[in-house]
Amino acid sequence: MRAALAALFGPATAPGPGAAPGAAPAPARPGGPPGWWRRHRVAVAVVVVFLGLTLLAYALSTRTSSRPLAPDNAEPGGARAAAQILGEQGVRVREATSLAQVGALAGPGTTVLVTDLGLLGEEQRAGLLSTGADLVLVGATFGTLDGFGALTPGGAGSTHPVPARCADPDATAAGEISFTRGSVTAAPAAGAVVCFPVGTAGAGAYAVWHHGDQTLRYLADSRLVTNAHLAEAGNAALTLRMLGHHRDLVWYLPSPLDAGSVDASVPTVPVRAALVGAALVAAVVLLALARGRALGPVVTEVMPVVVRAAETTRGRGRLYRRSRAYDHAAAALRAGTATRLARTLGVPASADAATLQAAVARATHRPPEQVGDLLHGAPPADDRQLLALATALDTLESEVHRS
């Protein structure tokens, strides 16, 4: 103990006259200037906070998505390569995940890319047309182009390069595409130009038509836009030309939970308000980090309960019901039923809706029109109609299994 005190305060001095025997003198209060930490601790704190905010901003800015066809997804199924090349060519690519965002960003003189038609109901499709923007639509299995024109997607395709063979300048510049899974056929009233012919007469992998002053383009196989296949054949030329007609491109990634509508009157957040909000969020994060405990390594523990898959399904159903998204719920039910029926009956995924309807009609001895109304009919308008549709689809699937 004495050695430790000596190391801290130095050697003891002899007691002065009149001091009590054995009494140690009181240590003198240091009267020198404050230490380095006291003089610079504010500056150090400011530097640490600044570096933390810089690292946080860098981490947020470099984060990428893993969603298929997302413009910031660098995986093979993403479309980051196409988005970056368009940006280098002067096209401003802005991502939207809701119809309200599309309405605020799109308008005449812009292009809207729709990556998943299967999640759009009748009202959402009409809302996209009401923006006045040119639309680029990509295909989906068992999807339809209802609301956009008299065109019908099909299951014809090719695993070999397909030449353009049409008068459209974009397709002509591309020359050929490396392959296609799916096709589209246009009725004479549609006035569409169909390119890259495959399968039966009149079917092709790409179509261009007009709706008033708007130009609509449909690409049957969305894989041509992805990072994995963009550099093959003329895929890049076709992709960049059909998406680069205007300076502004809205890259719309539909969500199953988006039951809203296009409303271009929604005001955007002012820049000053956004800066103030970002500063408040940063302050809250710093306060939480200062007052919170130090985070240690992640500890794996056994869950006290087992969450069944049915609970997840019920939770999504409650979200649909709360937002009254009857069309989205019906689309999900129909898509799931169609996929299971196709697998049960041995119908390939590239087949069109008519092929699946015919197969189900033969298995259940129902009229094809009735099967088509169940799988691709109008969306329900209330809970009662949605429940009736679910019951009818379940009965249809049971009849196929019993056949």
CSV table of C-alpha atoms in Angstrom, one decimal:
chain,number,residue,atom,x,y,z
A,1,MET,CA,0.0,0.0,0.0
A,2,ARG,CA,2.8,2.4,0.9
A,3,ALA,CA,4.6,1.6,-2.3
A,4,ALA,CA,1.5,2.4,-4.3
A,5,LEU,CA,1.0,5.7,-2.5
A,6,ALA,CA,4.6,6.6,-3.1
A,7,ALA,CA,4.2,5.9,-6.7
A,8,LEU,CA,1.2,8.2,-6.9
A,9,PHE,CA,2.3,11.1,-4.7
A,10,GLY,CA,6.1,10.8,-4.6
A,11,PRO,CA,8.4,10.2,-1.6
A,12,ALA,CA,7.2,11.5,1.8
A,13,THR,CA,8.9,14.6,3.3
A,14,ALA,CA,10.0,15.0,6.8
A,15,PRO,CA,7.4,16.5,9.2
A,16,GLY,CA,8.0,20.1,10.3
A,17,PRO,CA,8.5,21.3,13.8
A,18,GLY,CA,5.4,20.8,16.1
A,19,ALA,CA,4.0,18.1,14.0
A,20,ALA,CA,2.7,15.0,15.7
A,21,PRO,CA,4.9,12.0,15.6
A,22,GLY,CA,3.9,9.6,12.8
A,23,ALA,CA,1.6,12.1,11.2
A,24,ALA,CA,2.0,12.4,7.4
A,25,PRO,CA,1.8,15.8,5.8
A,26,ALA,CA,-1.3,16.5,3.7
A,27,PRO,CA,-0.6,16.3,-0.1
A,28,ALA,CA,-0.5,19.8,-1.7
A,29,ARG,CA,-3.3,20.6,-4.2
A,30,PRO,CA,-1.8,20.8,-7.6
A,31,GLY,CA,-1.7,24.4,-8.7
A,32,GLY,CA,-0.4,23.9,-12.3
A,33,PRO,CA,-2.4,24.2,-15.5
A,34,PRO,CA,-5.1,21.6,-16.4
A,35,GLY,CA,-4.2,18.5,-18.2
A,36,TRP,CA,-4.3,17.9,-22.0
A,37,TRP,CA,-7.7,16.0,-21.8
A,38,ARG,CA,-9.5,18.8,-20.0
A,39,ARG,CA,-8.2,21.4,-22.4
A,40,HIS,CA,-9.1,19.4,-25.6
A,41,ARG,CA,-12.0,17.1,-24.6
A,42,VAL,CA,-14.6,19.3,-26.4
A,43,ALA,CA,-12.7,19.3,-29.6
A,44,VAL,CA,-12.1,15.5,-29.4
A,45,ALA,CA,-15.9,14.9,-28.8
A,46,VAL,CA,-16.7,17.1,-31.9
A,47,VAL,CA,-14.2,15.2,-34.1
A,48,VAL,CA,-15.6,11.8,-32.9
A,49,VAL,CA,-19.2,12.8,-33.6
A,50,PHE,CA,-18.2,14.1,-37.0
A,51,LEU,CA,-16.4,10.9,-37.9
A,52,GLY,CA,-19.3,8.8,-36.6
A,53,LEU,CA,-21.8,10.8,-38.8
A,54,THR,CA,-19.5,10.4,-41.8
A,55,LEU,CA,-19.2,6.6,-41.4
A,56,LEU,CA,-23.0,6.4,-40.9
A,57,ALA,CA,-23.7,8.4,-44.1
A,58,TYR,CA,-21.2,6.2,-46.0
A,59,ALA,CA,-22.8,3.0,-44.7
A,60,LEU,CA,-26.2,4.2,-45.7
A,61,SER,CA,-25.2,5.4,-49.1
A,62,THR,CA,-23.4,2.2,-50.1
A,63,ARG,CA,-26.2,-0.1,-49.0
A,64,THR,CA,-27.7,-2.0,-51.9
A,65,SER,CA,-30.9,-3.9,-52.4
A,66,SER,CA,-31.4,-7.6,-53.1
A,67,ARG,CA,-34.8,-7.2,-54.7
A,68,PRO,CA,-35.0,-8.6,-58.3
A,69,LEU,CA,-34.7,-5.9,-61.0
A,70,ALA,CA,-33.9,-3.2,-58.4
A,71,PRO,CA,-31.8,-0.4,-59.8
A,72,ASP,CA,-29.3,-0.7,-56.9
A,73,ASN,CA,-29.1,-4.5,-56.9
A,74,ALA,CA,-25.7,-5.7,-58.0
A,75,GLU,CA,-26.6,-9.4,-57.9
A,76,PRO,CA,-27.2,-11.3,-61.1
A,77,GLY,CA,-31.0,-10.8,-60.8
A,78,GLY,CA,-30.6,-7.1,-60.2
A,79,ALA,CA,-30.5,-4.2,-62.7
A,80,ARG,CA,-27.8,-2.0,-61.3
A,81,ALA,CA,-25.7,-2.1,-64.5
A,82,ALA,CA,-28.5,-0.8,-66.6
A,83,ALA,CA,-29.3,2.0,-64.1
A,84,GLN,CA,-25.7,3.1,-63.9
A,85,ILE,CA,-25.2,3.2,-67.6
A,86,LEU,CA,-28.4,5.2,-68.0
A,87,GLY,CA,-27.1,7.6,-65.4
A,88,GLU,CA,-23.9,8.0,-67.2
A,89,GLN,CA,-25.8,8.9,-70.4
A,90,GLY,CA,-27.7,11.7,-68.6
A,91,VAL,CA,-30.8,9.9,-67.6
A,92,ARG,CA,-31.9,10.7,-64.0
A,93,VAL,CA,-33.1,7.4,-62.5
A,94,ARG,CA,-35.4,7.7,-59.4
A,95,GLU,CA,-36.7,4.7,-57.6
A,96,ALA,CA,-40.4,4.5,-56.5
A,97,THR,CA,-42.0,1.8,-54.3
A,98,SER,CA,-45.5,3.2,-54.1
A,99,LEU,CA,-48.1,4.6,-56.5
A,100,ALA,CA,-48.1,7.9,-54.6
A,101,GLN,CA,-44.4,8.3,-55.3
A,102,VAL,CA,-44.9,7.5,-59.0
A,103,GLY,CA,-47.6,10.2,-59.1
A,104,ALA,CA,-45.3,12.7,-57.6
A,105,LEU,CA,-42.3,11.9,-59.9
A,106,ALA,CA,-43.9,11.0,-63.2
A,107,GLY,CA,-45.6,13.1,-65.8
A,108,PRO,CA,-45.6,13.9,-69.5
A,109,GLY,CA,-42.0,13.8,-70.8
A,110,THR,CA,-40.9,11.1,-68.4
A,111,THR,CA,-40.7,7.3,-68.5
A,112,VAL,CA,-42.0,4.9,-65.9
A,113,LEU,CA,-40.6,1.3,-65.7
A,114,VAL,CA,-43.0,-1.2,-64.1
A,115,THR,CA,-41.1,-4.2,-62.9
A,116,ASP,CA,-44.0,-6.4,-61.7
A,117,LEU,CA,-47.4,-6.2,-63.4
A,118,GLY,CA,-48.9,-9.0,-61.3
A,119,LEU,CA,-49.1,-6.7,-58.3
A,120,LEU,CA,-51.2,-4.1,-60.0
A,121,GLY,CA,-55.0,-4.0,-60.0
A,122,GLU,CA,-57.3,-2.3,-62.4
A,123,GLU,CA,-57.3,1.0,-60.6
A,124,GLN,CA,-53.5,1.0,-60.2
A,125,ARG,CA,-53.1,0.4,-64.0
A,126,ALA,CA,-55.5,3.2,-64.8
A,127,GLY,CA,-53.6,5.5,-62.4
A,128,LEU,CA,-50.3,4.8,-64.2
A,129,LEU,CA,-51.9,5.8,-67.5
A,130,SER,CA,-53.3,8.9,-65.9
A,131,THR,CA,-49.8,10.2,-65.2
A,132,GLY,CA,-49.2,10.9,-68.9
A,133,ALA,CA,-45.8,9.3,-68.8
A,134,ASP,CA,-44.5,6.8,-71.3
A,135,LEU,CA,-44.7,3.3,-69.8
A,136,VAL,CA,-42.2,0.3,-70.1
A,137,LEU,CA,-43.8,-2.9,-68.8
A,138,VAL,CA,-42.0,-6.2,-68.2
A,139,GLY,CA,-43.7,-9.6,-68.4
A,140,ALA,CA,-44.9,-11.9,-65.6
A,141,THR,CA,-45.9,-15.6,-65.7
A,142,PHE,CA,-49.7,-15.9,-66.2
A,143,GLY,CA,-49.9,-12.1,-66.3
A,144,THR,CA,-52.2,-9.9,-68.4
A,145,LEU,CA,-52.0,-6.5,-70.1
A,146,ASP,CA,-55.6,-5.7,-69.2
A,147,GLY,CA,-56.1,-1.9,-69.0
A,148,PHE,CA,-53.1,-1.1,-71.2
A,149,GLY,CA,-54.3,-2.2,-74.6
A,150,ALA,CA,-55.6,-5.1,-76.7
A,151,LEU,CA,-52.5,-7.2,-76.3
A,152,THR,CA,-52.2,-10.8,-74.9
A,153,PRO,CA,-49.1,-12.3,-73.3
A,154,GLY,CA,-48.2,-15.8,-74.3
A,155,GLY,CA,-45.9,-18.6,-73.5
A,156,ALA,CA,-44.0,-18.9,-76.7
A,157,GLY,CA,-40.2,-18.4,-76.4
A,158,SER,CA,-36.8,-19.2,-77.7
A,159,THR,CA,-33.5,-20.2,-76.1
A,160,HIS,CA,-31.5,-19.0,-79.1
A,161,PRO,CA,-30.9,-15.4,-80.3
A,162,VAL,CA,-34.0,-13.8,-81.9
A,163,PRO,CA,-33.7,-11.1,-84.6
A,164,ALA,CA,-35.8,-8.0,-84.5
A,165,ARG,CA,-37.6,-8.2,-87.9
A,166,CYS,CA,-39.7,-5.1,-87.4
A,167,ALA,CA,-39.7,-1.4,-88.1
A,168,ASP,CA,-39.3,-0.1,-84.5
A,169,PRO,CA,-36.0,1.9,-84.3
A,170,ASP,CA,-35.1,0.6,-80.9
A,171,ALA,CA,-35.5,-3.0,-81.8
A,172,THR,CA,-33.7,-2.4,-85.2
A,173,ALA,CA,-30.8,-0.8,-83.3
A,174,ALA,CA,-30.6,-3.8,-81.0
A,175,GLY,CA,-30.5,-6.2,-83.9
A,176,GLU,CA,-31.3,-9.3,-81.8
A,177,ILE,CA,-31.9,-10.4,-78.3
A,178,SER,CA,-30.1,-13.4,-76.8
A,179,PHE,CA,-33.3,-15.4,-75.8
A,180,THR,CA,-36.9,-14.9,-74.6
A,181,ARG,CA,-39.2,-16.7,-72.2
A,182,GLY,CA,-42.7,-15.6,-73.1
A,183,SER,CA,-44.2,-13.5,-75.9
A,184,VAL,CA,-47.0,-11.1,-76.7
A,185,THR,CA,-49.6,-11.0,-79.4
A,186,ALA,CA,-51.4,-7.8,-80.5
A,187,ALA,CA,-54.9,-7.5,-81.8
A,188,PRO,CA,-55.3,-5.5,-85.0
A,189,ALA,CA,-57.1,-2.8,-83.1
A,190,ALA,CA,-54.1,-2.2,-80.8
A,191,GLY,CA,-52.0,-0.7,-83.6
A,192,ALA,CA,-48.9,-2.2,-82.0
A,193,VAL,CA,-45.6,-3.1,-83.6
A,194,VAL,CA,-44.5,-6.5,-82.5
A,195,CYS,CA,-40.7,-7.3,-82.7
A,196,PHE,CA,-38.5,-10.4,-82.2
A,197,PRO,CA,-41.0,-12.9,-83.6
A,198,VAL,CA,-41.2,-16.3,-81.9
A,199,GLY,CA,-43.7,-19.2,-81.9
A,200,THR,CA,-47.0,-18.7,-83.7
A,201,ALA,CA,-47.5,-16.0,-86.3
A,202,GLY,CA,-47.9,-12.5,-84.8
A,203,ALA,CA,-46.2,-13.4,-81.5
A,204,GLY,CA,-43.1,-11.6,-80.5
A,205,ALA,CA,-40.9,-10.9,-77.4
A,206,TYR,CA,-41.3,-7.0,-77.6
A,207,ALA,CA,-44.2,-4.7,-78.6
A,208,VAL,CA,-44.6,-0.9,-78.9
A,209,TRP,CA,-48.0,0.9,-79.1
A,210,HIS,CA,-49.6,4.2,-78.3
A,211,HIS,CA,-52.3,5.3,-75.9
A,212,GLY,CA,-53.2,8.8,-76.8
A,213,ASP,CA,-49.9,10.8,-76.5
A,214,GLN,CA,-48.3,8.1,-74.5
A,215,THR,CA,-46.0,5.4,-75.8
A,216,LEU,CA,-46.2,2.0,-74.2
A,217,ARG,CA,-43.6,-0.7,-74.5
A,218,TYR,CA,-43.8,-4.3,-73.3
A,219,LEU,CA,-40.8,-6.7,-72.9
A,220,ALA,CA,-41.9,-10.3,-72.4
A,221,ASP,CA,-38.7,-11.5,-70.6
A,222,SER,CA,-37.5,-9.3,-67.8
A,223,ARG,CA,-34.2,-11.3,-67.6
A,224,LEU,CA,-32.9,-9.3,-70.6
A,225,VAL,CA,-32.6,-6.2,-68.3
A,226,THR,CA,-30.7,-8.0,-65.5
A,227,ASN,CA,-27.0,-7.8,-64.7
A,228,ALA,CA,-26.5,-11.4,-65.7
A,229,HIS,CA,-27.7,-11.0,-69.3
A,230,LEU,CA,-27.5,-7.3,-70.2
A,231,ALA,CA,-24.2,-7.7,-72.1
A,232,GLU,CA,-25.5,-10.5,-74.3
A,233,ALA,CA,-26.4,-9.9,-78.0
A,234,GLY,CA,-28.4,-6.7,-78.3
A,235,ASN,CA,-30.0,-6.8,-74.8
A,236,ALA,CA,-28.2,-3.7,-73.6
A,237,ALA,CA,-29.0,-1.7,-76.7
A,238,LEU,CA,-32.7,-2.6,-76.5
A,239,THR,CA,-32.8,-1.9,-72.7
A,240,LEU,CA,-31.0,1.4,-72.8
A,241,ARG,CA,-33.0,2.7,-75.8
A,242,MET,CA,-36.5,1.8,-74.5
A,243,LEU,CA,-35.7,3.3,-71.0
A,244,GLY,CA,-33.7,6.3,-72.2
A,245,HIS,CA,-36.2,8.2,-74.3
A,246,HIS,CA,-36.6,10.9,-71.7
A,247,ARG,CA,-34.3,12.6,-69.2
A,248,ASP,CA,-36.3,11.3,-66.2
A,249,LEU,CA,-36.9,7.7,-65.5
A,250,VAL,CA,-39.1,6.5,-62.6
A,251,TRP,CA,-38.1,2.9,-61.7
A,252,TYR,CA,-41.3,1.6,-60.1
A,253,LEU,CA,-40.9,-1.5,-57.9
A,254,PRO,CA,-44.6,-2.4,-56.9
A,255,SER,CA,-45.2,-3.7,-53.4
A,256,PRO,CA,-48.0,-6.2,-52.4
A,257,LEU,CA,-48.9,-3.9,-49.5
A,258,ASP,CA,-49.3,-0.8,-51.6
A,259,ALA,CA,-53.1,-0.3,-51.8
A,260,GLY,CA,-52.9,3.4,-52.6
A,261,SER,CA,-53.5,5.3,-55.7
A,262,VAL,CA,-51.6,7.8,-57.9
A,263,ASP,CA,-52.0,11.3,-56.5
A,264,ALA,CA,-49.7,13.8,-58.1
A,265,SER,CA,-51.0,16.5,-55.7
A,266,VAL,CA,-49.1,15.0,-52.7
A,267,PRO,CA,-46.5,17.7,-51.8
A,268,THR,CA,-42.9,16.7,-51.6
A,269,VAL,CA,-40.9,17.3,-48.4
A,270,PRO,CA,-39.0,20.7,-48.5
A,271,VAL,CA,-35.3,20.5,-48.4
A,272,ARG,CA,-35.0,22.4,-45.2
A,273,ALA,CA,-37.5,20.2,-43.5
A,274,ALA,CA,-35.6,17.1,-44.7
A,275,LEU,CA,-32.3,18.6,-43.3
A,276,VAL,CA,-33.9,19.4,-39.9
A,277,GLY,CA,-35.4,15.9,-39.8
A,278,ALA,CA,-32.0,14.3,-40.6
A,279,ALA,CA,-30.4,16.4,-37.9
A,280,LEU,CA,-33.0,15.3,-35.3
A,281,VAL,CA,-32.6,11.7,-36.2
A,282,ALA,CA,-28.8,12.0,-35.9
A,283,ALA,CA,-29.2,13.6,-32.5
A,284,VAL,CA,-31.5,10.8,-31.3
A,285,VAL,CA,-29.1,8.2,-32.5
A,286,LEU,CA,-26.2,9.8,-30.8
A,287,LEU,CA,-28.2,10.2,-27.6
A,288,ALA,CA,-29.2,6.5,-27.7
A,289,LEU,CA,-25.6,5.5,-28.2
A,290,ALA,CA,-24.4,7.7,-25.4
A,291,ARG,CA,-27.1,6.6,-22.9
A,292,GLY,CA,-27.3,2.9,-24.0
A,293,ARG,CA,-25.2,0.0,-23.0
A,294,ALA,CA,-22.3,-1.2,-25.1
A,295,LEU,CA,-23.5,-3.8,-27.6
A,296,GLY,CA,-21.7,-7.1,-27.4
A,297,PRO,CA,-21.6,-10.0,-29.8
A,298,VAL,CA,-24.9,-11.5,-31.0
A,299,VAL,CA,-26.0,-14.3,-28.8
A,300,THR,CA,-27.9,-17.2,-30.3
A,301,GLU,CA,-30.7,-18.6,-28.2
A,302,VAL,CA,-33.5,-21.0,-28.6
A,303,MET,CA,-36.9,-19.3,-29.3
A,304,PRO,CA,-39.3,-19.8,-26.5
A,305,VAL,CA,-42.1,-20.5,-29.0
A,306,VAL,CA,-42.4,-21.8,-32.5
A,307,VAL,CA,-43.8,-19.3,-35.0
A,308,ARG,CA,-45.8,-21.3,-37.5
A,309,ALA,CA,-46.0,-20.4,-41.2
A,310,ALA,CA,-49.8,-20.1,-40.9
A,311,GLU,CA,-49.3,-17.2,-38.4
A,312,THR,CA,-47.3,-15.3,-41.0
A,313,THR,CA,-50.0,-15.9,-43.6
A,314,ARG,CA,-52.7,-14.7,-41.2
A,315,GLY,CA,-50.7,-11.6,-40.4
A,316,ARG,CA,-50.4,-10.7,-44.0
A,317,GLY,CA,-54.1,-11.3,-44.4
A,318,ARG,CA,-54.9,-8.9,-41.6
A,319,LEU,CA,-52.7,-6.2,-43.3
A,320,TYR,CA,-54.7,-6.7,-46.5
A,321,ARG,CA,-58.0,-6.5,-44.7
A,322,ARG,CA,-57.0,-3.4,-42.6
A,323,SER,CA,-56.1,-1.6,-45.8
A,324,ARG,CA,-59.0,-3.0,-47.7
A,325,ALA,CA,-56.7,-4.2,-50.5
A,326,TYR,CA,-59.1,-6.7,-51.9
A,327,ASP,CA,-57.6,-6.6,-55.4
A,328,HIS,CA,-54.1,-7.4,-54.0
A,329,ALA,CA,-55.4,-10.2,-51.8
A,330,ALA,CA,-57.3,-11.7,-54.7
A,331,ALA,CA,-54.3,-11.4,-57.0
A,332,ALA,CA,-52.1,-13.2,-54.4
A,333,LEU,CA,-54.8,-16.0,-54.0
A,334,ARG,CA,-55.2,-16.4,-57.7
A,335,ALA,CA,-51.4,-16.4,-58.4
A,336,GLY,CA,-50.8,-19.1,-55.7
A,337,THR,CA,-53.7,-21.2,-57.0
A,338,ALA,CA,-52.5,-20.9,-60.6
A,339,THR,CA,-48.9,-21.9,-59.7
A,340,ARG,CA,-50.1,-25.0,-57.7
A,341,LEU,CA,-52.5,-26.1,-60.4
A,342,ALA,CA,-49.8,-25.7,-63.1
A,343,ARG,CA,-47.5,-27.9,-61.0
A,344,THR,CA,-50.1,-30.5,-60.3
A,345,LEU,CA,-51.2,-30.7,-64.0
A,346,GLY,CA,-47.7,-30.6,-65.4
A,347,VAL,CA,-48.3,-27.3,-67.2
A,348,PRO,CA,-44.9,-25.6,-67.8
A,349,ALA,CA,-44.3,-22.2,-66.2
A,350,SER,CA,-43.9,-20.6,-69.7
A,351,ALA,CA,-47.4,-21.5,-70.7
A,352,ASP,CA,-50.0,-18.7,-71.1
A,353,ALA,CA,-53.2,-18.3,-69.2
A,354,ALA,CA,-55.4,-20.0,-71.9
A,355,THR,CA,-53.3,-23.2,-71.7
A,356,LEU,CA,-53.6,-23.4,-68.0
A,357,GLN,CA,-57.4,-22.7,-68.1
A,358,ALA,CA,-57.9,-25.5,-70.7
A,359,ALA,CA,-55.9,-28.0,-68.6
A,360,VAL,CA,-57.9,-27.1,-65.5
A,361,ALA,CA,-61.2,-27.3,-67.4
A,362,ARG,CA,-60.3,-30.8,-68.7
A,363,ALA,CA,-59.4,-32.0,-65.2
A,364,THR,CA,-62.5,-30.6,-63.4
A,365,HIS,CA,-65.0,-30.9,-66.3
A,366,ARG,CA,-65.9,-27.2,-65.9
A,367,PRO,CA,-66.4,-24.8,-68.7
A,368,PRO,CA,-63.2,-22.9,-69.6
A,369,GLU,CA,-65.0,-19.6,-69.2
A,370,GLN,CA,-65.8,-20.4,-65.6
A,371,VAL,CA,-62.2,-21.4,-64.8
A,372,GLY,CA,-60.9,-18.3,-66.5
A,373,ASP,CA,-63.3,-16.1,-64.4
A,374,LEU,CA,-62.0,-17.8,-61.2
A,375,LEU,CA,-58.3,-17.4,-62.1
A,376,HIS,CA,-58.3,-14.1,-63.9
A,377,GLY,CA,-61.7,-12.5,-63.2
A,378,ALA,CA,-62.6,-9.1,-61.7
A,379,PRO,CA,-61.3,-8.3,-58.2
A,380,PRO,CA,-63.7,-8.6,-55.3
A,381,ALA,CA,-65.2,-5.4,-53.9
A,382,ASP,CA,-65.7,-6.4,-50.2
A,383,ASP,CA,-64.9,-9.1,-47.6
A,384,ARG,CA,-67.8,-11.3,-48.6
A,385,GLN,CA,-66.8,-11.5,-52.2
A,386,LEU,CA,-63.2,-12.1,-51.3
A,387,LEU,CA,-64.2,-15.0,-49.0
A,388,ALA,CA,-66.4,-16.4,-51.7
A,389,LEU,CA,-63.5,-16.2,-54.2
A,390,ALA,CA,-61.1,-18.0,-51.7
A,391,THR,CA,-63.7,-20.7,-51.2
A,392,ALA,CA,-64.2,-21.2,-54.9
A,393,LEU,CA,-60.5,-21.4,-55.6
A,394,ASP,CA,-60.0,-24.0,-52.8
A,395,THR,CA,-62.9,-26.0,-54.2
A,396,LEU,CA,-61.3,-25.8,-57.7
A,397,GLU,CA,-58.0,-27.0,-56.4
A,398,SER,CA,-59.6,-29.9,-54.5
A,399,GLU,CA,-61.4,-31.0,-57.7
A,400,VAL,CA,-58.1,-31.0,-59.6
A,401,HIS,CA,-56.5,-33.2,-56.9
A,402,ARG,CA,-59.4,-35.6,-57.0
A,403,SER,CA,-59.3,-36.0,-60.8
